[in-house]
């Protein structure tokens, strides 16, 4: 079997493909001028790059960006909306229950898979400054990356296989990530990294790139969403290297989803069903109504995000009855199928997510992004699998962090396992207020993480401080009035309590 090596800049190949250009119909002169002006600006930036390797990288990324920008202009000119009457609940064939999967699995299938974590995000919202979110300590002094590495290392040791661990970084996270992963040099794991693309932010008024140079400030660029994985894998040369090394599937998930580990039953179904794309779905709750879901659209499986839904149908989209599941963003994809679509079928045309932002100086900008789940429409026999909630354990906030650091879970080979003494499978609902939003404040305000084994709901608002060895049960609401402070003494037991005032 071929040995995998990290992709290099010399392995880059241009991603310039004609992808659906014949279908583009610029209905106004303004749209055509915008496309030409954008192309001129990108060419100017490219002409200033002297290093051939860097120029290849830039050209490949700007080709992908320009294709996205062209499609954005065309869609904006057409102003077509989703036909809501064609949106149906997924059929039974489109969603397979996890409980129906076989248990007797040939573990040799592990040799066919690579594991990829999406590692492009910073921990800014949780107060981590400019560090990658994957560097956040989440349990027993271990970071997201530590836990992922431990899981893969255990898999390799237990089954005597070689599952490579891949990180898709962004220009925001790559430097720090390269330093961090050096500590795994002596571990039983092969770690590969590559970067997703870097696209220029678009001035909303002029429809021109904010950046005037390829080396402009980082704030003028953005990573274009995880749908960029296909271009980035191909352009880096890693797609070909994985296939040459005998890998047939790639398991992709968010680095901050602590429930997304390699599951043999799912792998067995992946191989046996012959699917080219498998999406993990879990049951929707009231907390998940805004999450993307798969639908039956004119007889075809599609991913539907709330941003695509006409305003008058948003409440229908949120319905737990019509759309029972939501997308966890954990997907399994056939590597040969990616290569076929990229090279023989004009590539991927993923639904564009228009993300309106503002620069620090107030300049309104547009970011054009795509999601990996939207690629489901391009693959043969693609479908979803309804997995247990335990496979979706994201840490997006300090409220989530409280759950995963508590006595609700224990750690086994890098995987969080629910405490068997928990009477209910569902995790408690935790809502910590703004005073707990940043990781530094969160850590200061807890003398120790409370015992929440019997907790159903916790809401905390205002200037609240927790002592050590506190137990919370049932529904607990703690509200410190403005200007007041609440200190909960060591050893407190709060059961179905409302605490307010000071």
Coordinates of C-alpha atoms in Angstrom, one line a residue, residues 51-229:
X51 CA 6.8 33.1 -6.4
X52 CA 5.5 30.4 -8.9
X53 CA 4.3 28.0 -6.1
X54 CA 2.4 30.8 -4.3
X55 CA 1.0 32.0 -7.7
X56 CA -0.4 28.5 -8.4
X57 CA -2.1 28.4 -5.1
X58 CA -3.6 31.9 -5.5
X59 CA -4.7 31.2 -9.1
X60 CA -6.5 27.9 -8.1
X61 CA -8.3 29.6 -5.2
X62 CA -9.3 32.7 -7.2
X63 CA -10.6 30.4 -10.0
X64 CA -12.9 28.7 -7.4
X65 CA -13.9 32.1 -6.0
X66 CA -14.7 33.6 -9.4
X67 CA -16.9 30.7 -10.3
X68 CA -18.8 31.2 -7.0
X69 CA -19.1 34.9 -7.6
X70 CA -20.4 34.4 -11.2
X71 CA -23.0 32.0 -9.9
X72 CA -24.0 34.5 -7.2
X73 CA -24.5 37.3 -9.8
X74 CA -26.5 35.0 -12.0
X75 CA -28.7 33.8 -9.2
X76 CA -29.2 37.4 -7.9
X77 CA -30.2 38.5 -11.4
X78 CA -32.7 35.7 -11.8
X79 CA -34.1 36.2 -8.3
X80 CA -35.4 32.6 -8.2
X81 CA -36.9 31.4 -5.0
X82 CA -37.2 27.9 -3.6
X83 CA -40.4 26.2 -4.8
X84 CA -41.9 25.4 -1.3
X85 CA -44.6 23.2 -2.8
X86 CA -41.9 20.9 -4.0
X87 CA -40.3 20.6 -0.5
X88 CA -41.4 17.3 1.1
X89 CA -40.4 15.4 4.2
X90 CA -37.7 12.8 3.3
X91 CA -38.9 9.4 2.2
X92 CA -38.2 6.3 4.3
X93 CA -35.5 5.3 1.7
X94 CA -33.7 8.7 2.3
X95 CA -33.2 8.1 6.1
X96 CA -32.0 4.8 7.5
X97 CA -32.5 4.2 11.3
X98 CA -29.2 3.5 13.2
X99 CA -31.0 0.7 15.1
X100 CA -31.4 -1.3 11.8
X101 CA -27.6 -1.5 11.1
X102 CA -25.8 -4.8 11.4
X103 CA -23.5 -5.5 14.3
X104 CA -21.2 -8.1 12.7
X105 CA -18.7 -5.9 10.9
X106 CA -15.5 -6.9 9.2
X107 CA -13.0 -4.5 10.9
X108 CA -10.7 -4.6 7.8
X109 CA -12.9 -1.9 6.3
X110 CA -11.1 0.5 8.7
X111 CA -8.1 0.3 6.2
X112 CA -10.3 1.9 3.6
X113 CA -11.1 5.1 5.6
X114 CA -9.5 8.4 6.5
X115 CA -10.8 10.7 9.2
X116 CA -10.9 14.5 8.6
X117 CA -11.8 17.2 11.1
X118 CA -12.9 20.6 10.0
X119 CA -10.4 22.9 11.8
X120 CA -10.8 26.3 10.2
X121 CA -12.5 28.1 13.1
X122 CA -11.1 30.3 15.8
X123 CA -12.4 30.3 19.4
X124 CA -13.1 34.0 19.3
X125 CA -16.7 33.9 20.5
X126 CA -15.6 32.0 23.6
X127 CA -12.8 34.5 24.3
X128 CA -9.8 32.5 23.1
X129 CA -8.3 35.4 21.1
X130 CA -6.8 34.3 17.8
X131 CA -6.2 30.6 18.8
X132 CA -7.8 27.7 16.9
X133 CA -10.9 26.5 18.7
X134 CA -9.5 23.0 18.6
X135 CA -6.9 24.1 21.1
X136 CA -9.5 24.7 23.8
X137 CA -9.2 22.4 26.9
X138 CA -12.6 20.6 27.2
X139 CA -12.0 17.7 29.5
X140 CA -9.3 16.5 32.0
X141 CA -6.8 19.0 30.6
X142 CA -7.3 17.6 27.0
X143 CA -8.1 19.8 24.0
X144 CA -10.4 18.9 21.1
X145 CA -7.4 17.9 19.1
X146 CA -6.0 15.7 22.0
X147 CA -9.3 13.8 22.2
X148 CA -9.5 13.3 18.4
X149 CA -5.9 12.0 18.3
X150 CA -6.5 9.7 21.2
X151 CA -9.6 8.2 19.5
X152 CA -7.8 7.5 16.3
X153 CA -4.7 6.2 18.1
X154 CA -6.9 3.8 20.1
X155 CA -8.6 2.6 16.9
X156 CA -5.2 1.9 15.2
X157 CA -3.9 0.1 18.2
X158 CA -7.0 -2.0 18.9
X159 CA -7.6 -3.2 15.3
X160 CA -4.0 -3.1 14.0
X161 CA -4.9 -0.7 11.2
X162 CA -3.6 2.7 9.9
X163 CA -6.4 5.2 9.9
X164 CA -4.8 8.6 8.9
X165 CA -6.0 11.7 10.7
X166 CA -6.5 14.8 8.5
X167 CA -7.0 18.4 9.5
X168 CA -8.5 20.9 7.1
X169 CA -7.1 24.2 8.4
X170 CA -7.8 27.8 7.3
X171 CA -5.4 30.6 6.9
X172 CA -6.5 31.7 10.4
X173 CA -5.6 28.4 12.1
X174 CA -2.8 26.8 10.2
X175 CA 0.3 28.3 11.8
X176 CA -0.9 27.6 15.4
X177 CA -2.1 24.1 14.4
X178 CA 1.3 23.2 12.9
X179 CA 3.0 24.1 16.2
X180 CA 0.4 22.2 18.3
X181 CA 0.5 18.9 16.4
X182 CA 4.3 18.6 16.9
X183 CA 3.5 17.1 20.3
X184 CA 1.9 14.1 18.6
X185 CA 5.2 13.1 16.8
X186 CA 5.7 9.9 18.9
X187 CA 2.0 8.8 18.8
X188 CA 0.7 5.9 16.8
X189 CA -1.0 8.1 14.3
X190 CA -0.3 9.7 10.9
X191 CA -1.4 13.4 10.9
X192 CA -1.9 15.2 7.6
X193 CA -2.9 18.8 7.1
X194 CA -4.0 21.0 4.2
X195 CA -5.6 24.4 3.9
X196 CA -9.0 25.3 2.7
X197 CA -9.2 28.2 0.3
X198 CA -8.9 31.9 1.1
X199 CA -11.4 34.1 -0.6
X200 CA -11.6 37.9 -0.7
X201 CA -14.4 39.7 1.1
X202 CA -16.6 41.5 -1.4
X203 CA -17.6 45.2 -0.8
X204 CA -21.4 45.0 -0.8
X205 CA -21.8 48.3 -2.6
X206 CA -19.1 48.1 -5.3
X207 CA -19.1 44.3 -5.7
X208 CA -15.3 44.5 -5.8
X209 CA -12.8 42.7 -3.5
X210 CA -12.0 44.6 -0.4
X211 CA -8.4 43.3 -0.7
X212 CA -6.2 45.1 -3.2
X213 CA -3.3 42.8 -2.9
X214 CA -2.8 39.0 -2.4
X215 CA -0.9 39.9 0.8
X216 CA -3.5 42.3 2.2
X217 CA -4.5 42.1 5.9
X218 CA -6.1 38.8 7.0
X219 CA -9.3 40.7 7.9
X220 CA -9.9 41.3 4.2
X221 CA -10.2 37.6 3.5
X222 CA -12.3 34.7 4.7
X223 CA -12.5 30.9 4.6
X224 CA -15.5 30.1 2.3
X225 CA -17.2 27.4 4.4
X226 CA -16.6 23.7 4.6
X227 CA -18.2 23.1 1.2
X228 CA -14.7 24.2 -0.1
X229 CA -13.4 20.8 1.0

